[in-house]
mmCIF file of C-alpha atoms in Angstrom:
data_model
loop_
_atom_site.group_PDB
_atom_site.id
_atom_site.type_symbol
_atom_site.label_atom_id
_atom_site.label_comp_id
_atom_site.label_asym_id
_atom_site.label_seq_id
_atom_site.Cartn_x
_atom_site.Cartn_y
_atom_site.Cartn_z
ATOM 1 C CA GLN A 273 30.429 3.181 57.417
ATOM 2 C CA VAL A 274 28.191 6.132 56.527
ATOM 3 C CA GLN A 275 24.560 5.260 56.191
ATOM 4 C CA LEU A 276 21.467 7.355 55.470
ATOM 5 C CA GLN A 277 17.912 6.227 56.096
ATOM 6 C CA GLU A 278 14.732 8.033 54.995
ATOM 7 C CA SER A 279 11.563 7.916 57.105
ATOM 8 C CA GLY A 280 8.129 9.322 56.606
ATOM 9 C CA PRO A 281 4.600 8.570 55.538
ATOM 10 C CA GLY A 282 4.085 6.418 52.478
ATOM 11 C CA LEU A 283 0.707 7.868 51.568
ATOM 12 C CA VAL A 284 -0.250 11.523 51.531
ATOM 13 C CA LYS A 285 -3.488 13.173 50.393
ATOM 14 C CA PRO A 286 -3.527 15.737 47.586
ATOM 15 C CA SER A 287 -3.018 19.382 48.684
ATOM 16 C CA GLN A 288 -1.314 18.195 51.973
ATOM 17 C CA ALA A 289 2.382 18.505 52.806
ATOM 18 C CA LEU A 290 5.011 15.814 52.838
ATOM 19 C CA SER A 291 7.546 15.646 55.490
ATOM 20 C CA LEU A 292 10.375 13.202 55.227
ATOM 21 C CA THR A 293 13.425 12.864 57.527
ATOM 22 C CA CYS A 294 16.861 11.560 56.731
ATOM 23 C CA THR A 295 18.832 10.041 59.595
ATOM 24 C CA VAL A 296 22.607 10.035 59.126
ATOM 25 C CA SER A 297 24.894 7.555 60.876
ATOM 26 C CA GLY A 298 28.663 7.184 60.593
ATOM 27 C CA ASP A 299 29.196 10.915 59.773
ATOM 28 C CA SER A 300 28.195 14.140 61.302
ATOM 29 C CA LEU A 301 25.920 16.657 59.556
ATOM 30 C CA MET A 302 28.359 19.250 60.808
ATOM 31 C CA ASN A 303 31.079 17.856 58.499
ATOM 32 C CA ASP A 304 31.767 20.973 56.399
ATOM 33 C CA ASN A 305 33.066 18.785 53.552
ATOM 34 C CA TYR A 306 29.571 17.809 52.514
ATOM 35 C CA TYR A 307 26.114 19.076 51.471
ATOM 36 C CA TRP A 308 23.013 17.019 52.305
ATOM 37 C CA VAL A 309 20.742 16.435 49.417
ATOM 38 C CA TRP A 310 17.266 15.300 48.468
ATOM 39 C CA PHE A 311 16.386 13.663 45.139
ATOM 40 C CA ARG A 312 13.304 11.955 43.836
ATOM 41 C CA GLN A 313 12.508 9.451 41.107
ATOM 42 C CA HIS A 314 9.019 9.201 39.602
ATOM 43 C CA PRO A 315 7.864 5.615 38.832
ATOM 44 C CA GLU A 316 9.816 4.235 35.922
ATOM 45 C CA LYS A 317 11.374 7.559 35.345
ATOM 46 C CA GLY A 318 14.794 9.319 35.776
ATOM 47 C CA LEU A 319 16.264 11.112 38.704
ATOM 48 C CA GLU A 320 15.514 14.695 39.877
ATOM 49 C CA TRP A 321 17.554 16.874 42.053
ATOM 50 C CA LEU A 322 15.355 18.636 44.645
ATOM 51 C CA GLY A 323 17.787 20.660 46.731
ATOM 52 C CA PHE A 324 20.412 20.490 49.423
ATOM 53 C CA ILE A 325 21.400 21.988 52.776
ATOM 54 C CA PHE A 326 24.636 22.800 54.439
ATOM 55 C CA TYR A 327 25.015 22.244 58.222
ATOM 56 C CA THR A 328 24.907 26.024 58.745
ATOM 57 C CA GLY A 329 21.321 25.929 57.434
ATOM 58 C CA THR A 330 22.119 27.382 53.970
ATOM 59 C CA THR A 331 19.821 25.859 51.423
ATOM 60 C CA TYR A 332 19.521 25.720 47.697
ATOM 61 C CA TYR A 333 16.470 24.398 45.830
ATOM 62 C CA LYS A 334 15.273 23.390 42.387
ATOM 63 C CA GLU A 335 13.856 26.591 40.939
ATOM 64 C CA SER A 336 10.589 25.037 39.837
ATOM 65 C CA LEU A 337 9.862 23.776 43.343
ATOM 66 C CA ARG A 338 11.008 26.839 45.264
ATOM 67 C CA SER A 339 7.551 27.946 46.232
ATOM 68 C CA ARG A 340 6.697 24.538 47.858
ATOM 69 C CA ILE A 341 9.933 23.148 49.237
ATOM 70 C CA SER A 342 12.055 23.573 52.270
ATOM 71 C CA ILE A 343 14.887 21.593 53.698
ATOM 72 C CA SER A 344 16.009 21.845 57.314
ATOM 73 C CA VAL A 345 18.689 20.324 59.510
ATOM 74 C CA ASP A 346 18.690 19.197 63.118
ATOM 75 C CA THR A 347 22.385 18.695 64.018
ATOM 76 C CA SER A 348 21.475 17.564 67.505
ATOM 77 C CA LYS A 349 19.788 14.533 66.016
ATOM 78 C CA ASN A 350 22.064 14.281 63.001
ATOM 79 C CA GLN A 351 18.981 14.536 60.772
ATOM 80 C CA PHE A 352 17.893 16.626 57.876
ATOM 81 C CA SER A 353 14.326 16.906 56.523
ATOM 82 C CA LEU A 354 12.346 17.675 53.502
ATOM 83 C CA ASN A 355 9.108 19.432 53.496
ATOM 84 C CA LEU A 356 7.069 19.624 50.291
ATOM 85 C CA ARG A 357 3.723 21.397 50.297
ATOM 86 C CA SER A 358 0.617 21.426 48.140
ATOM 87 C CA LEU A 359 1.097 17.933 46.892
ATOM 88 C CA THR A 360 -0.395 16.622 43.668
ATOM 89 C CA ALA A 361 -0.215 13.136 42.054
ATOM 90 C CA ALA A 362 2.821 14.349 40.142
ATOM 91 C CA ASP A 363 4.764 14.275 43.421
ATOM 92 C CA THR A 364 4.273 10.538 43.682
ATOM 93 C CA ALA A 365 7.847 9.226 43.645
ATOM 94 C CA VAL A 366 10.628 7.473 45.452
ATOM 95 C CA TYR A 367 12.430 10.088 47.576
ATOM 96 C CA TYR A 368 16.195 9.622 48.265
ATOM 97 C CA CYS A 369 18.375 11.527 50.618
ATOM 98 C CA ALA A 370 22.160 11.497 49.970
ATOM 99 C CA ARG A 371 25.503 13.101 50.906
ATOM 100 C CA GLU A 372 27.174 15.301 48.291
ATOM 101 C CA SER A 373 30.841 16.170 48.208
ATOM 102 C CA GLY A 374 30.433 19.773 47.329
ATOM 103 C CA ARG A 375 31.536 18.867 43.913
ATOM 104 C CA GLY A 376 28.264 17.639 42.638
ATOM 105 C CA ALA A 377 28.756 13.983 43.249
ATOM 106 C CA SER A 378 26.567 12.103 45.825
ATOM 107 C CA ASP A 379 28.603 9.288 47.213
ATOM 108 C CA VAL A 380 26.220 7.876 49.851
ATOM 109 C CA TRP A 381 22.496 7.396 49.373
ATOM 110 C CA GLY A 382 19.626 6.218 51.429
ATOM 111 C CA ARG A 383 17.612 3.302 50.229
ATOM 112 C CA GLY A 384 14.720 5.533 49.249
ATOM 113 C CA ALA A 385 11.199 6.135 50.473
ATOM 114 C CA MET A 386 8.179 5.509 48.216
ATOM 115 C CA VAL A 387 5.641 8.336 48.624
ATOM 116 C CA THR A 388 2.199 8.052 47.002
ATOM 117 C CA VAL A 389 -0.042 11.137 46.697
ATOM 118 C CA SER A 390 -3.659 9.891 46.508
ATOM 119 C CA SER A 391 -6.945 10.493 48.195
ATOM 120 C CA VAL B 156 19.574 19.930 29.802
ATOM 121 C CA LEU B 157 21.676 16.668 29.596
ATOM 122 C CA THR B 158 20.812 14.259 26.780
ATOM 123 C CA GLN B 159 22.018 10.699 27.062
ATOM 124 C CA SER B 160 22.411 8.274 24.128
ATOM 125 C CA PRO B 161 21.536 5.706 23.280
ATOM 126 C CA ALA B 162 18.438 5.284 25.357
ATOM 127 C CA THR B 163 19.015 1.512 25.325
ATOM 128 C CA LEU B 164 22.243 -0.346 24.555
ATOM 129 C CA SER B 165 22.135 -4.058 24.044
ATOM 130 C CA LEU B 166 25.535 -5.792 24.453
ATOM 131 C CA SER B 167 27.015 -9.103 25.569
ATOM 132 C CA PRO B 168 29.217 -9.756 28.571
ATOM 133 C CA GLY B 169 32.849 -9.117 27.503
ATOM 134 C CA GLU B 170 32.014 -6.357 25.029
ATOM 135 C CA ARG B 171 32.823 -2.710 25.370
ATOM 136 C CA ALA B 172 30.129 -0.192 26.268
ATOM 137 C CA THR B 173 30.264 3.463 25.294
ATOM 138 C CA LEU B 174 27.595 5.670 26.784
ATOM 139 C CA SER B 175 27.219 9.440 25.802
ATOM 140 C CA CYS B 176 25.980 12.401 27.674
ATOM 141 C CA ARG B 177 25.681 15.735 25.933
ATOM 142 C CA ALA B 178 24.936 18.992 27.586
ATOM 143 C CA SER B 179 22.829 21.779 25.937
ATOM 144 C CA HIS B 180 25.407 24.324 27.071
ATOM 145 C CA VAL B 181 29.106 24.272 27.956
ATOM 146 C CA VAL B 182 29.657 22.703 31.365
ATOM 147 C CA ASP B 183 31.728 25.328 33.120
ATOM 148 C CA SER B 184 32.777 23.185 36.023
ATOM 149 C CA TYR B 185 34.119 19.754 36.689
ATOM 150 C CA PHE B 186 30.867 18.752 38.440
ATOM 151 C CA LEU B 187 29.910 15.967 36.092
ATOM 152 C CA ALA B 188 29.219 12.599 37.594
ATOM 153 C CA TRP B 189 27.958 9.190 36.519
ATOM 154 C CA TYR B 190 25.792 6.831 38.355
ATOM 155 C CA GLN B 191 24.658 3.215 37.988
ATOM 156 C CA GLN B 192 21.213 2.154 39.194
ATOM 157 C CA LYS B 193 19.807 -1.283 39.390
ATOM 158 C CA PRO B 194 16.198 -2.130 39.894
ATOM 159 C CA GLY B 195 14.916 -1.371 43.341
ATOM 160 C CA GLN B 196 18.164 0.151 44.421
ATOM 161 C CA ALA B 197 19.503 3.648 45.011
ATOM 162 C CA PRO B 198 21.944 5.049 42.465
ATOM 163 C CA ARG B 199 25.552 4.203 42.967
ATOM 164 C CA LEU B 200 28.222 6.789 42.275
ATOM 165 C CA LEU B 201 30.688 5.585 39.614
ATOM 166 C CA ILE B 202 32.538 8.744 38.400
ATOM 167 C CA TYR B 203 32.903 12.245 39.705
ATOM 168 C CA ASP B 204 34.768 15.285 38.428
ATOM 169 C CA ILE B 205 34.216 14.067 34.878
ATOM 170 C CA SER B 206 36.776 11.350 35.026
ATOM 171 C CA LYS B 207 37.625 10.200 38.565
ATOM 172 C CA ARG B 208 36.486 6.781 39.728
ATOM 173 C CA ALA B 209 34.711 6.760 43.051
ATOM 174 C CA ALA B 210 35.908 4.579 45.876
ATOM 175 C CA GLY B 211 35.623 0.817 45.152
ATOM 176 C CA ILE B 212 34.694 1.271 41.454
ATOM 177 C CA PRO B 213 36.539 -1.190 39.231
ATOM 178 C CA ALA B 214 39.042 0.065 36.697
ATOM 179 C CA ARG B 215 36.833 -1.214 33.780
ATOM 180 C CA PHE B 216 34.803 1.948 34.291
ATOM 181 C CA SER B 217 36.391 5.124 32.808
ATOM 182 C CA ALA B 218 35.037 8.447 31.670
ATOM 183 C CA THR B 219 36.249 11.420 29.717
ATOM 184 C CA GLY B 220 34.819 14.628 28.366
ATOM 185 C CA SER B 221 34.732 18.398 28.361
ATOM 186 C CA GLY B 222 32.668 21.240 27.116
ATOM 187 C CA THR B 223 29.354 19.680 26.105
ATOM 188 C CA ASP B 224 30.277 16.058 25.425
ATOM 189 C CA PHE B 225 31.013 13.411 27.959
ATOM 190 C CA THR B 226 31.427 9.668 27.791
ATOM 191 C CA LEU B 227 31.305 6.657 30.076
ATOM 192 C CA THR B 228 33.127 3.576 28.897
ATOM 193 C CA ILE B 229 32.971 0.034 30.371
ATOM 194 C CA SER B 230 35.882 -1.780 28.871
ATOM 195 C CA SER B 231 34.683 -5.325 29.210
ATOM 196 C CA LEU B 232 31.109 -5.879 30.522
ATOM 197 C CA GLU B 233 30.600 -8.024 33.443
ATOM 198 C CA PRO B 234 27.163 -9.554 34.132
ATOM 199 C CA GLU B 235 26.602 -7.217 37.095
ATOM 200 C CA ASP B 236 27.119 -4.122 34.849
ATOM 201 C CA PHE B 237 23.733 -4.428 33.229
ATOM 202 C CA ALA B 238 21.735 -1.571 34.700
ATOM 203 C CA VAL B 239 20.702 1.965 34.001
ATOM 204 C CA TYR B 240 23.340 4.642 33.898
ATOM 205 C CA TYR B 241 22.784 8.394 34.501
ATOM 206 C CA CYS B 242 25.034 11.329 34.082
ATOM 207 C CA GLN B 243 24.553 14.297 36.316
ATOM 208 C CA HIS B 244 25.784 17.939 36.239
ATOM 209 C CA ARG B 245 25.554 20.298 39.250
ATOM 210 C CA ASP B 246 25.896 23.916 38.357
ATOM 211 C CA ASN B 247 28.251 25.714 40.622
ATOM 212 C CA TRP B 248 26.251 28.923 40.952
ATOM 213 C CA PRO B 249 23.439 29.073 41.692
ATOM 214 C CA PRO B 250 23.748 25.494 42.829
ATOM 215 C CA SER B 251 21.313 23.142 41.025
ATOM 216 C CA GLY B 252 21.449 19.696 39.692
ATOM 217 C CA THR B 253 20.448 18.148 36.420
ATOM 218 C CA PHE B 254 20.316 14.519 35.294
ATOM 219 C CA GLY B 255 20.189 12.927 31.904
ATOM 220 C CA GLN B 256 17.260 10.728 31.126
ATOM 221 C CA GLY B 257 19.428 7.581 31.514
ATOM 222 C CA THR B 258 20.774 4.812 29.309
ATOM 223 C CA ARG B 259 19.580 1.255 29.925
ATOM 224 C CA LEU B 260 22.341 -1.237 29.300
ATOM 225 C CA GLU B 261 20.736 -4.616 28.634
ATOM 226 C CA ILE B 262 22.164 -8.063 27.963
ATOM 227 C CA LYS B 263 21.948 -8.948 24.311
#
């Protein structure tokens, strides 16, 4: 059974950077059938696609976040990570990692990590 | 941009639910998916490639569509179906994803 688990700080100060890690079990990040994706959901709001990475390290990001976001992969630990810089209160959200089939559908999701940006 | 309608749908168990997702431009790939989300939970994939049910999804869930108009239908609502439903399109190139704002399906 494939499982994803997000980990990282729950509280980050404005202007600082957020680093979240997604640990994958039951599948290999080197599985070339999948992309590894980050989403977020603002409180009581809809879902937002942030970007994804392929095991080769190829990344694609949401255009409006391109200057602040990076996603990386550590295949030795079977983890991929999200780094989001220059945080503001508008980045307060639940962050999800997920596995995407390469056809735009994410079939396995982590449980989500709540991140609050506040001083 | 994906626009879902209605924003809220109030129905009773056993009734048929029809949810709409309209794209602002023609969707030029099959990368259209539907998700169900319950409070405090991650989204659950229901449909991919416009009309294919994901593993373990009951047959009462079906979906169709092409071009700019897509529909998710739940043929006979079960109590566990009351949730928020999102459509998602992922552009093929450059890769990027977009969600509709969601339809809340509530018990009447």
